[in-house]
Every structure is written in C-alpha cells, then in structure tokens.
XYZ file of C-alpha atoms in Angstrom:
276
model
C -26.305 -36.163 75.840
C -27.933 -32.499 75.150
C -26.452 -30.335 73.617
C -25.561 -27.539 76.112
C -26.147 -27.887 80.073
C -27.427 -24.311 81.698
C -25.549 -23.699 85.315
C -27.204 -20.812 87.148
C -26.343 -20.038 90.787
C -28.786 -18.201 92.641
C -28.618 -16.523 95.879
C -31.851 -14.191 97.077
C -32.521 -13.552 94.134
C -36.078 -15.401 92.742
C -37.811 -13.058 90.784
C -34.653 -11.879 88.831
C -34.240 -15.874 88.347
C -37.660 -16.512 87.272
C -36.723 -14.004 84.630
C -33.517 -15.218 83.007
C -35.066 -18.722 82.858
C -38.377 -17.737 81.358
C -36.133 -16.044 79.130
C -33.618 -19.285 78.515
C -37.555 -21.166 77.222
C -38.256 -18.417 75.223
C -34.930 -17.698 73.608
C -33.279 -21.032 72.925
C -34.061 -22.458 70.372
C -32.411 -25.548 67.806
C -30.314 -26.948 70.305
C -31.279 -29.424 73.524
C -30.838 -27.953 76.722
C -30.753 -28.925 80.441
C -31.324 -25.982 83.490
C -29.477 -26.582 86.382
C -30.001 -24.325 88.720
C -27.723 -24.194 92.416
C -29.641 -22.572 95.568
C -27.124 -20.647 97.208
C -30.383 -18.566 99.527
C -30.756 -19.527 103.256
C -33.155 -22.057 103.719
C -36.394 -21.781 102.547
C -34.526 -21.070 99.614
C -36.236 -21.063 95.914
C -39.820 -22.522 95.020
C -39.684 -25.402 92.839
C -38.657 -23.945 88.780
C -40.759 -27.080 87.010
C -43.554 -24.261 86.054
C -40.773 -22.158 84.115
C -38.406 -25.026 82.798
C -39.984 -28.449 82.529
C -37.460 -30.705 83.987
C -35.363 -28.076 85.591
C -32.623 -29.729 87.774
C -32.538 -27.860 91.271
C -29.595 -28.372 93.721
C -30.033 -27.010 97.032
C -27.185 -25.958 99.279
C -27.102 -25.431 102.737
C -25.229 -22.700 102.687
C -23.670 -19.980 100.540
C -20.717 -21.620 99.490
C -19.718 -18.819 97.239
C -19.957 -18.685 93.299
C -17.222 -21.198 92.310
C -18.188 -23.924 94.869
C -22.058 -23.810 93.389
C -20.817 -23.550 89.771
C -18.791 -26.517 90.062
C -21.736 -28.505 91.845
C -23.674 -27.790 88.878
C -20.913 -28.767 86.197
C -20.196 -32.404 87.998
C -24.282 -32.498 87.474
C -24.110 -31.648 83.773
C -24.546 -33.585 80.978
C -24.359 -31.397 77.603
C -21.712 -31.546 75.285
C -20.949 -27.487 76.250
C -21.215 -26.334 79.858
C -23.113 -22.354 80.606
C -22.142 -20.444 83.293
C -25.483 -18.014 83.592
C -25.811 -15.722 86.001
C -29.293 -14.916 87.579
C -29.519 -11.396 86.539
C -29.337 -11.985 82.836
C -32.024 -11.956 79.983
C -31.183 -13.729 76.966
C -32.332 -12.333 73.716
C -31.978 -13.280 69.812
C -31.328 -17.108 70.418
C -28.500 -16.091 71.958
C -27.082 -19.700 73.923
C -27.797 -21.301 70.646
C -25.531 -19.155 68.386
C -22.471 -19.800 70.830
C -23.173 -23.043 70.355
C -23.487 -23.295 66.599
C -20.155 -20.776 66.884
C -18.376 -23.504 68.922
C -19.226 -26.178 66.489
C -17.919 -24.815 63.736
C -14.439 -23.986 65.674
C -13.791 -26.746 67.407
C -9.785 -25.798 68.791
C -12.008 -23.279 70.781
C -12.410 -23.887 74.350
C -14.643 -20.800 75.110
C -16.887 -18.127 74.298
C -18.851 -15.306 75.727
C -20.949 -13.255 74.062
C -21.550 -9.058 74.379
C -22.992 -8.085 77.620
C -25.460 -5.066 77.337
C -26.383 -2.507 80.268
C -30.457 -2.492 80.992
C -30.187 0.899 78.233
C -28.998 -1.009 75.411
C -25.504 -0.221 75.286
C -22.400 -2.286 75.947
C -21.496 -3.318 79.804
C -17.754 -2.798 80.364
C -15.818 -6.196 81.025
C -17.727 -8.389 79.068
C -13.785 -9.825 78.203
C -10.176 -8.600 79.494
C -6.850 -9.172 79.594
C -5.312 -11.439 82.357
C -4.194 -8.743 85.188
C -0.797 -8.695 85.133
C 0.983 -6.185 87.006
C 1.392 -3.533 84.298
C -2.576 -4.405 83.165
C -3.728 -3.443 86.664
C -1.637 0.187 86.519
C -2.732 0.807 83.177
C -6.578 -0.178 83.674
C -6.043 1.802 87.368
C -4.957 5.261 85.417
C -7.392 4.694 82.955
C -10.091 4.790 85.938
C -8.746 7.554 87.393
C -9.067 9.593 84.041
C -12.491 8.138 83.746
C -12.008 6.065 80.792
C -11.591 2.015 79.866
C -8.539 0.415 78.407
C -10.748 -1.688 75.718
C -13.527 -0.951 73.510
C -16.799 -3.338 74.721
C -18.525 -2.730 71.459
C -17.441 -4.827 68.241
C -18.782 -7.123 65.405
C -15.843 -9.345 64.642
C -14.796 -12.449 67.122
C -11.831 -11.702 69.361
C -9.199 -13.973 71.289
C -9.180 -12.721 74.777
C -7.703 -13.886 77.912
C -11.107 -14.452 79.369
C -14.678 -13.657 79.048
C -17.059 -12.648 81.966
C -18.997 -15.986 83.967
C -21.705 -13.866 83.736
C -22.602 -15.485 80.395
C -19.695 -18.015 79.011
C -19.980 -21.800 76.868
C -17.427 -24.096 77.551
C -16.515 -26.736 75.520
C -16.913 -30.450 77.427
C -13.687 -31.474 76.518
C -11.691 -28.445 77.544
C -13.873 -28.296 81.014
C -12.475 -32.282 81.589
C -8.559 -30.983 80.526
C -8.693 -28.244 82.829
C -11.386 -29.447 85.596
C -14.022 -26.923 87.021
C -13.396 -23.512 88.671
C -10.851 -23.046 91.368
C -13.081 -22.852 94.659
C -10.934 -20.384 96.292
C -12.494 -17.826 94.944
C -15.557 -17.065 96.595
C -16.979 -14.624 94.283
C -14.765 -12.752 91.274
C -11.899 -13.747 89.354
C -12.980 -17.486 89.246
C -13.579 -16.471 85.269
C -10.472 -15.025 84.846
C -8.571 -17.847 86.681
C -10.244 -20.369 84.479
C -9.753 -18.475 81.317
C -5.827 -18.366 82.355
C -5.886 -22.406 82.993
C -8.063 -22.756 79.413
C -5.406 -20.870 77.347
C -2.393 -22.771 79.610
C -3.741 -26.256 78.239
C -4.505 -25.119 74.605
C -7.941 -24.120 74.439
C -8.510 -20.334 73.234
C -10.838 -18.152 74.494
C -12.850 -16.009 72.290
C -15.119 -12.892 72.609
C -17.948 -12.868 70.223
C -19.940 -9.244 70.301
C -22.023 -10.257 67.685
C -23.804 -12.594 70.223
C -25.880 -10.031 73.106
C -27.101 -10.792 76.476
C -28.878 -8.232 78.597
C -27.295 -8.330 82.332
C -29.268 -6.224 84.673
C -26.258 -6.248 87.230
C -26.304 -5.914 90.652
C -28.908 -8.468 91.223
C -27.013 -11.093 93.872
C -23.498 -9.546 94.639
C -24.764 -7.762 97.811
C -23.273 -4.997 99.667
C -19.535 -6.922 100.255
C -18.915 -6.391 96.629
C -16.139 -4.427 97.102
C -14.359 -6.705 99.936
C -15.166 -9.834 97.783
C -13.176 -8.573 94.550
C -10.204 -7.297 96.373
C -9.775 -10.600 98.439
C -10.628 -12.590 95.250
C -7.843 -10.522 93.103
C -4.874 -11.017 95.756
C -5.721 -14.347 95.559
C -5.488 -14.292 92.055
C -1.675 -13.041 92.569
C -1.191 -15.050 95.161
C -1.611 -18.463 92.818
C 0.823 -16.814 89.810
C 3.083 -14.541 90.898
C 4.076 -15.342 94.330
C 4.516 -13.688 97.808
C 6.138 -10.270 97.030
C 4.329 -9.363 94.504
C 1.009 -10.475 95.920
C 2.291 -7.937 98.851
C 2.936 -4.813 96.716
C -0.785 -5.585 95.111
C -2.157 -5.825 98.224
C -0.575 -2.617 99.632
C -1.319 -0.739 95.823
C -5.267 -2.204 96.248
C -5.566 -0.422 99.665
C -3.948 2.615 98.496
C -6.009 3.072 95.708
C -9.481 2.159 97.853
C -8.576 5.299 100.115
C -8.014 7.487 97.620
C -11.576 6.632 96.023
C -13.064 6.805 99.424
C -11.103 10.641 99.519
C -12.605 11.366 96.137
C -16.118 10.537 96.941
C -16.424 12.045 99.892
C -14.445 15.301 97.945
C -17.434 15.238 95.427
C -20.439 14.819 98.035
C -18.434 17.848 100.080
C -18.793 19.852 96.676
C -22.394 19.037 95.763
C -23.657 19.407 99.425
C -22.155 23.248 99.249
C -23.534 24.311 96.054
C-alpha cells in the first residue's frame, strides 16, 4: 500500500495536465505515491502520461461523465492509505501533498484536509474552505457579493475545522473514504466537495483547513463555458438531498432572481463604460 493515491480528472485539458503532474514528480517528496489520472476528453483523448509519471495509472472514459462519476472511478482504483482529489489546473509547490500527509498522520480523528489555494499572482483564491450553505449562509454570502466583499478571510497560518474544503486540492483519510463511500454522482460538476464534507462530519470525521500548506490553482482550466448552469443545478441539488421540496423551491426561485439581477448589473456597467 503507498502512501497517498493521486486522482486527477481531466477533460481537454493536456497541457495544463502535463503541468500539475510534472509538478506532483517534482514536488512530492518522502511519501509513496500512485497518479491516477481519469480521461474525461472525447476520444482521442490524452497521450499516454508514462514520460511524466513512471507508472501513471490512466483510465479512459467514453464519455464525460461529469467530475464525481470520474473521481469515484479513480478512488475504487486507489490503493494509498489517503485518497487526493487534484484537479488539472493546479501546480503543487513546497512538498505540498506530503505535508497533508505527515499533517494527517499525526491527527488521526481527522478525516480531511485541504490546503491554501493561491491565485496565479500569489495571493489567496477565495473558497479554498466554507461553511455548509444553509439557508441563512447563502443570504449572508449573497449580500456580501453584492457589497463586493467575502464572508471569510482565505488567508491564515493556524489549522481550521471547516465544513468542507475545495476538491480542487483535498487528502482523505482511507478509512473515513470506506465509512462514508465516494462522492455522490449526482453532482455533475460543483458541490460534490461540499456534499462529501457534510457526509465526513455526519459520520465523525472532521474536516480541517490548513493555510499553512499552498497550492497554486490556475482556475478556469476545464470548467468550460456552462459554468454558471452547472453550479446552480449542482446547488439545488444540494437542497434538494437536505432540506426538502419547499425549500429547494424558494432556492431555486432566490438563484434565478439573483442571476437576473447580475445579468442587469453587467450589462448597467458595460452601458456606462461604452458612454464614457
């Protein structure tokens, strides 16, 4: 058994995954690692990885199942002790796989931990962690939007229990992975990490936010231009599973409401710039 097993889904997106594995060789160091990566890309797909990581396992689908379907093909795969959830558009830095890790192994009642996400400049990416989105989180996080602000601080030294971290970058412990199983497939992209974060915490296992530990995430890389349609569906469903029909319908009917008024504002702004 190695010590951590390296799940990366990729989806159009080879050179940006060429990166974030030359930088998994280059950047992880004192522990045993497996790559496993999970072809998401119409057929032809990705080249063969053997020339970046030796022994790289590559699943092909035949399809784009979504994120949580390919994840989970590359957990029941996996043979480490801790499970990563790497996205393609990442660059690890400062051995940073191993130190979650070494983290995890001195804490054992942790299930998870993610580390500090960083923007291409340097500074901290906004929901690297969060709280689960109840339905006074998601007005309070909305209103913070609208004033152009963030209802947590991303920077920090200190480790901090969260609800969830981001499956842009998380370690799972083996153990808590078997109590809870893999991520719900329902989600097709966003909110899988929050759901499993939710069913982590449910069965005992805390989750943890550890800023000392940074990751560079370029962003942007393999989402595509249904971003936007992918989150909302993903975040009803979200309600949908834990709180049940009515309230699922006023979040649907607040999600829509607030998606017009952005498309009002933006198209208020470009009116203002295209008269100066």
């Amino acid at each position: 058994m190695v010590d951590l097993s390296i799940v990366v889904v990729a989806y159009k997106s080879e050179p940006l995954l060429h990166a974030t594995l030359a930088s998994i060789t280059q950047h992880t160091r004192d522990i045993t690692y497996e790559a496993i990566v999970v072809d998401n890309s119409p057929s032809p797909g990705i080249a063969a990885l053997d020339q970046i990581v030796p022994g790289a396992n590559l699943i092909r689908n035949p399809h784009n199942t979504g994120f949580a379907t390919a994840c989970n093909l590359g957990l029941r795969a996996s043979q480490g002790r801790y499970l990563a959830l790497l996205n393609p558009d990442t660059l690890l830095h400062d051995d940073a796989l191993s130190a979650l890790v070494r983290w995890l192994d001195d804490h054992r009642q942790i299930g998870a931990a993610g580390p500090q996400l960083l923007q291409p400049d340097g500074q901290p990416q906004p929901y690297s962690y969060g709280s689960a989105p109840t339905p006074g989180y998601l007005i309070r996080r909305v209103w913070s939007h609208l004033r152009g602000g963030y209802l947590h601080q991303w920077a920090g030294t200190q480790p901090q229990p969260v609800d969830w971290v981001a499956g842009t970058c998380m370690v799972v412990r083996r153990d808590a992975y078997e109590a809870v199983g893999g991520l719900d497939e329902r989600f097709f992209l966003y909110f899988e990490d929050v759901d499993w974060g939710w069913r982590l915490r449910r069965a005992g296992w805390p989750v943890i936010f550890l800023p000392a530990v940074t990751i560079t995430h370029i962003g942007g890389g393999t989402v595509g231009s249904r971003a936007v349609a992918h989150y909302d569906r993903s975040l009803v469903r979200l309600y949908a599973k834990y709180y049940g029909p009515v309230v699922t319908a006023g979040v649907w009917l607040a999600l829509c409401a607030y998606r017009v008024i952005q498309r009002l504002a933006r198209r208020l702004h470009e009116a203002v710039g295209a008269g100066r």
